[in-house]
Short mmCIF file of C-alpha atoms in Angstrom, two decimals:
data_model
loop_
_atom_site.label_atom_id
_atom_site.label_comp_id
_atom_site.label_asym_id
_atom_site.label_seq_id
_atom_site.Cartn_x
_atom_site.Cartn_y
_atom_site.Cartn_z
CA ALA A 405 123.62 117.59 132.24
CA GLN A 406 124.16 115.48 129.20
CA ARG A 407 121.98 116.17 126.22
CA VAL A 408 121.81 115.29 122.56
CA THR A 409 119.91 117.59 120.24
CA GLN A 410 118.77 116.81 116.75
CA PRO A 411 116.95 119.93 115.59
CA GLU A 412 115.30 118.47 112.51
CA LYS A 413 112.49 115.95 112.87
CA LEU A 414 112.22 115.45 109.13
CA LEU A 415 114.64 116.06 106.31
CA SER A 416 113.54 115.55 102.72
CA VAL A 417 116.02 115.63 99.86
CA PHE A 418 116.11 114.44 96.29
CA LYS A 419 118.22 111.51 95.20
CA GLY A 420 121.75 112.64 94.46
CA ALA A 421 121.55 115.71 96.66
CA PRO A 422 123.90 116.23 99.61
CA VAL A 423 122.60 115.42 103.06
CA GLU A 424 123.54 116.77 106.46
CA LEU A 425 121.79 115.60 109.61
CA LYS A 426 122.61 117.83 112.51
CA CYS A 427 123.54 116.73 116.01
CA ASN A 428 124.68 118.88 118.90
CA TYR A 429 125.55 117.64 122.32
CA SER A 430 126.35 118.79 125.82
CA TYR A 431 128.48 116.68 128.09
CA SER A 432 130.78 117.49 130.96
CA GLY A 433 133.48 114.94 130.15
CA SER A 434 134.94 113.47 126.99
CA PRO A 435 132.07 111.94 125.07
CA GLU A 436 131.85 109.09 122.66
CA LEU A 437 129.49 109.94 119.82
CA PHE A 438 127.56 107.56 117.63
CA TRP A 439 125.06 107.59 114.81
CA TYR A 440 122.45 104.84 114.77
CA VAL A 441 120.05 104.14 111.93
CA GLN A 442 116.67 102.43 111.93
CA TYR A 443 115.31 101.34 108.58
CA SER A 444 111.62 100.69 108.21
CA ARG A 445 110.50 97.71 110.29
CA GLN A 446 114.04 96.94 111.38
CA ARG A 447 115.89 97.28 114.64
CA LEU A 448 118.33 100.01 115.46
CA GLN A 449 121.83 99.43 114.21
CA LEU A 450 125.08 101.26 114.51
CA LEU A 451 125.98 103.36 111.51
CA LEU A 452 129.23 104.86 112.69
CA ARG A 453 131.10 106.13 115.72
CA HIS A 454 133.48 109.02 115.92
CA ILE A 455 136.49 107.12 117.24
CA SER A 456 136.59 104.80 114.25
CA ARG A 457 136.61 107.68 111.77
CA GLU A 458 135.16 105.39 109.12
CA SER A 459 132.88 106.11 106.22
CA ILE A 460 129.92 103.75 106.23
CA LYS A 461 127.55 103.61 103.27
CA GLY A 462 129.05 106.89 102.15
CA PHE A 463 128.23 108.64 105.43
CA THR A 464 130.80 110.47 107.50
CA ALA A 465 130.62 112.40 110.73
CA ASP A 466 133.25 114.59 112.31
CA LEU A 467 133.33 115.41 115.97
CA ASN A 468 133.73 119.16 116.43
CA LYS A 469 134.48 119.73 120.08
CA GLY A 470 134.53 123.50 119.67
CA GLU A 471 131.00 123.55 118.34
CA THR A 472 129.96 120.41 120.29
CA SER A 473 128.58 118.93 117.12
CA PHE A 474 128.65 115.60 115.37
CA HIS A 475 126.80 116.19 112.13
CA LEU A 476 126.21 113.29 109.74
CA LYS A 477 126.95 113.95 106.09
CA LYS A 478 126.67 112.24 102.77
CA PRO A 479 127.52 113.93 99.47
CA PHE A 480 124.96 112.09 97.31
CA ALA A 481 121.84 110.70 98.96
CA GLN A 482 120.32 107.45 97.77
CA GLU A 483 116.72 106.31 98.12
CA GLU A 484 117.81 103.43 100.32
CA ASP A 485 119.15 105.95 102.83
CA SER A 486 115.60 106.79 103.81
CA ALA A 487 115.35 105.90 107.51
CA MET A 488 115.34 107.29 111.03
CA TYR A 489 118.72 108.47 112.22
CA TYR A 490 119.60 108.86 115.86
CA CYS A 491 122.63 110.59 117.28
CA ALA A 492 123.80 109.10 120.58
CA LEU A 493 126.30 109.98 123.26
CA SER A 494 128.09 107.93 125.84
CA GLY A 495 130.80 108.43 128.39
CA ARG A 496 134.20 106.81 128.05
CA ASN A 497 133.14 103.74 130.02
CA PHE A 498 129.99 103.25 127.93
CA ASN A 499 127.82 102.77 130.98
CA LYS A 500 125.12 105.12 129.76
CA PHE A 501 123.83 106.08 126.38
CA TYR A 502 121.70 109.08 125.55
CA PHE A 503 119.86 109.41 122.28
CA GLY A 504 118.69 112.43 120.39
CA SER A 505 115.09 112.70 119.27
CA GLY A 506 115.91 111.38 115.83
CA THR A 507 115.68 112.75 112.31
CA LYS A 508 113.65 111.06 109.65
CA LEU A 509 115.46 111.22 106.33
CA ASN A 510 113.31 110.92 103.26
CA VAL A 511 115.15 110.63 99.96
CA LYS A 512 112.85 111.28 97.05
CA PRO A 513 113.41 109.80 93.60
CA GLY B 455 127.54 88.72 114.13
CA ALA B 456 126.12 89.97 117.37
CA VAL B 457 122.46 89.17 117.75
CA VAL B 458 120.15 90.27 120.50
CA SER B 459 116.70 88.77 120.85
CA GLN B 460 113.69 89.87 122.85
CA HIS B 461 110.77 87.81 123.95
CA PRO B 462 107.91 88.31 123.59
CA SER B 463 107.78 90.63 120.61
CA TRP B 464 104.23 91.67 121.45
CA VAL B 465 102.17 91.29 124.58
CA ILE B 466 98.73 92.42 125.66
CA CYS B 467 97.80 92.23 129.31
CA LYS B 468 95.13 93.38 131.70
CA SER B 469 95.66 96.29 134.02
CA GLY B 470 97.15 95.17 137.32
CA THR B 471 99.03 92.17 135.99
CA SER B 472 102.80 91.84 135.66
CA VAL B 473 104.66 91.24 132.44
CA LYS B 474 108.19 89.91 132.01
CA ILE B 475 110.29 90.76 128.97
CA GLU B 476 113.46 88.84 128.21
CA CYS B 477 116.53 90.15 126.45
CA ARG B 478 119.18 87.69 125.31
CA SER B 479 122.52 88.09 123.62
CA LEU B 480 122.65 85.03 121.40
CA ASP B 481 126.26 84.81 120.30
CA PHE B 482 128.23 86.95 122.70
CA GLN B 483 128.54 87.73 126.35
CA ALA B 484 127.08 91.03 127.42
CA THR B 485 128.42 92.50 130.59
CA THR B 486 126.08 95.45 130.25
CA MET B 487 122.54 95.58 128.97
CA PHE B 488 120.38 98.63 128.57
CA TRP B 489 116.62 99.01 128.68
CA TYR B 490 114.89 101.74 126.74
CA ARG B 491 111.35 102.88 126.30
CA GLN B 492 110.14 104.41 123.08
CA PHE B 493 106.87 106.26 122.70
CA PRO B 494 105.28 106.61 119.26
CA LYS B 495 107.28 108.89 117.01
CA GLN B 496 109.65 109.73 119.82
CA SER B 497 113.20 108.85 120.65
CA LEU B 498 114.53 106.14 122.91
CA MET B 499 114.52 106.98 126.57
CA LEU B 500 117.09 105.15 128.66
CA MET B 501 115.34 103.52 131.60
CA ALA B 502 118.12 101.60 133.26
CA THR B 503 121.50 100.03 132.84
CA SER B 504 122.03 96.52 134.11
CA ASN B 505 125.31 94.82 134.78
CA GLU B 506 125.60 91.10 135.24
CA GLY B 507 125.42 90.09 138.86
CA SER B 508 124.70 93.52 140.26
CA LYS B 509 121.74 95.79 140.79
CA ALA B 510 120.51 97.84 137.89
CA THR B 511 121.12 101.56 137.74
CA TYR B 512 117.91 103.42 137.05
CA GLU B 513 117.57 106.77 135.35
CA GLN B 514 115.96 109.59 137.19
CA GLY B 515 112.20 109.35 137.14
CA VAL B 516 112.09 105.60 136.48
CA GLU B 517 110.49 103.65 139.32
CA LYS B 518 112.69 100.72 140.21
CA ASP B 519 109.87 98.96 142.05
CA LYS B 520 107.71 99.30 138.98
CA PHE B 521 110.27 98.16 136.45
CA LEU B 522 112.22 95.28 137.95
CA ILE B 523 115.40 94.41 136.14
CA ASN B 524 117.38 91.24 136.64
CA HIS B 525 120.67 90.51 134.86
CA ALA B 526 121.30 87.01 136.11
CA SER B 527 123.77 85.88 133.47
CA LEU B 528 126.05 87.28 130.80
CA THR B 529 123.46 86.51 128.15
CA LEU B 530 120.14 87.30 129.79
CA SER B 531 118.47 90.33 131.28
CA THR B 532 114.80 90.57 132.16
CA LEU B 533 112.51 93.53 132.63
CA THR B 534 109.35 92.94 134.64
CA VAL B 535 106.64 95.58 134.51
CA THR B 536 104.79 95.10 137.76
CA SER B 537 101.13 95.95 138.22
CA ALA B 538 100.96 97.29 134.71
CA HIS B 539 98.64 100.16 133.85
CA PRO B 540 97.59 101.57 130.49
CA GLU B 541 100.15 104.35 130.77
CA ASP B 542 102.86 101.67 130.76
CA SER B 543 101.86 100.74 127.22
CA SER B 544 104.90 101.39 125.10
CA PHE B 545 107.66 99.87 123.00
CA TYR B 546 110.42 98.47 125.17
CA ILE B 547 113.82 97.93 123.61
CA CYS B 548 116.89 96.34 125.07
CA SER B 549 120.47 96.52 123.91
CA ALA B 550 123.59 94.67 124.89
CA GLU B 551 127.18 95.74 124.86
CA ARG B 552 130.03 93.37 124.20
CA GLN B 553 132.51 93.89 126.96
CA GLY B 554 134.46 97.09 126.56
CA GLU B 555 133.63 97.60 122.90
CA GLY B 556 131.18 100.41 123.38
CA GLU B 557 128.94 99.33 120.54
CA GLN B 558 125.42 98.43 121.46
CA PHE B 559 123.49 95.72 119.68
CA PHE B 560 119.78 96.23 119.81
CA GLY B 561 116.95 93.82 120.21
CA PRO B 562 113.89 94.06 117.98
CA GLY B 563 111.75 95.50 120.76
CA THR B 564 108.64 94.40 122.64
CA ARG B 565 105.31 96.09 122.14
CA LEU B 566 103.40 96.15 125.44
CA THR B 567 99.71 97.03 125.44
CA VAL B 568 97.95 97.24 128.78
CA LEU B 569 94.17 97.19 128.61
#
């Protein structure tokens, strides 16, 4: 069965500190992995996806098929990064999406 | 841009009544739309996937007769909560996918409160 696990409900760091939001998945085929972000009082929006291999707002995520992980990283957190982050998984044909439980990132000044 | 709207944004209804929620892709055609339910401080739970012109595919445990989904056009999908009960109170979110791109664009959500 497909599953996305985000083990941390809340992650608090100080401004300028490195951040890593963990995501592990289980999927029988070849998954597409995404990170979505939800800022306060805003709708969900795509942050990045593994196939694009981009760095968005300083965030990167590498798909590790051996460890079935897709951790989100940023070397220096900013206060404006404070938000809910959701890891999501889809199949190749994008006909279903499964979200992790989310991690609330709190960047303290 | 790719904008998805939902209407209404907030609805209160009496137990036993039906409520219809609309999801529209405003500036693109969405072959696939998704409906999610989000409980307070919890993640999104996929309820169903709807494709234009065909029946929706419901996730296990989601009653299709309770949550009627219609995807009549490439820009509109509707979710009707039939005979709503207080336990149906939740935040309902839709998303739309531009054909073949894989990226979902989310609506702002609809807060349903059933008294």
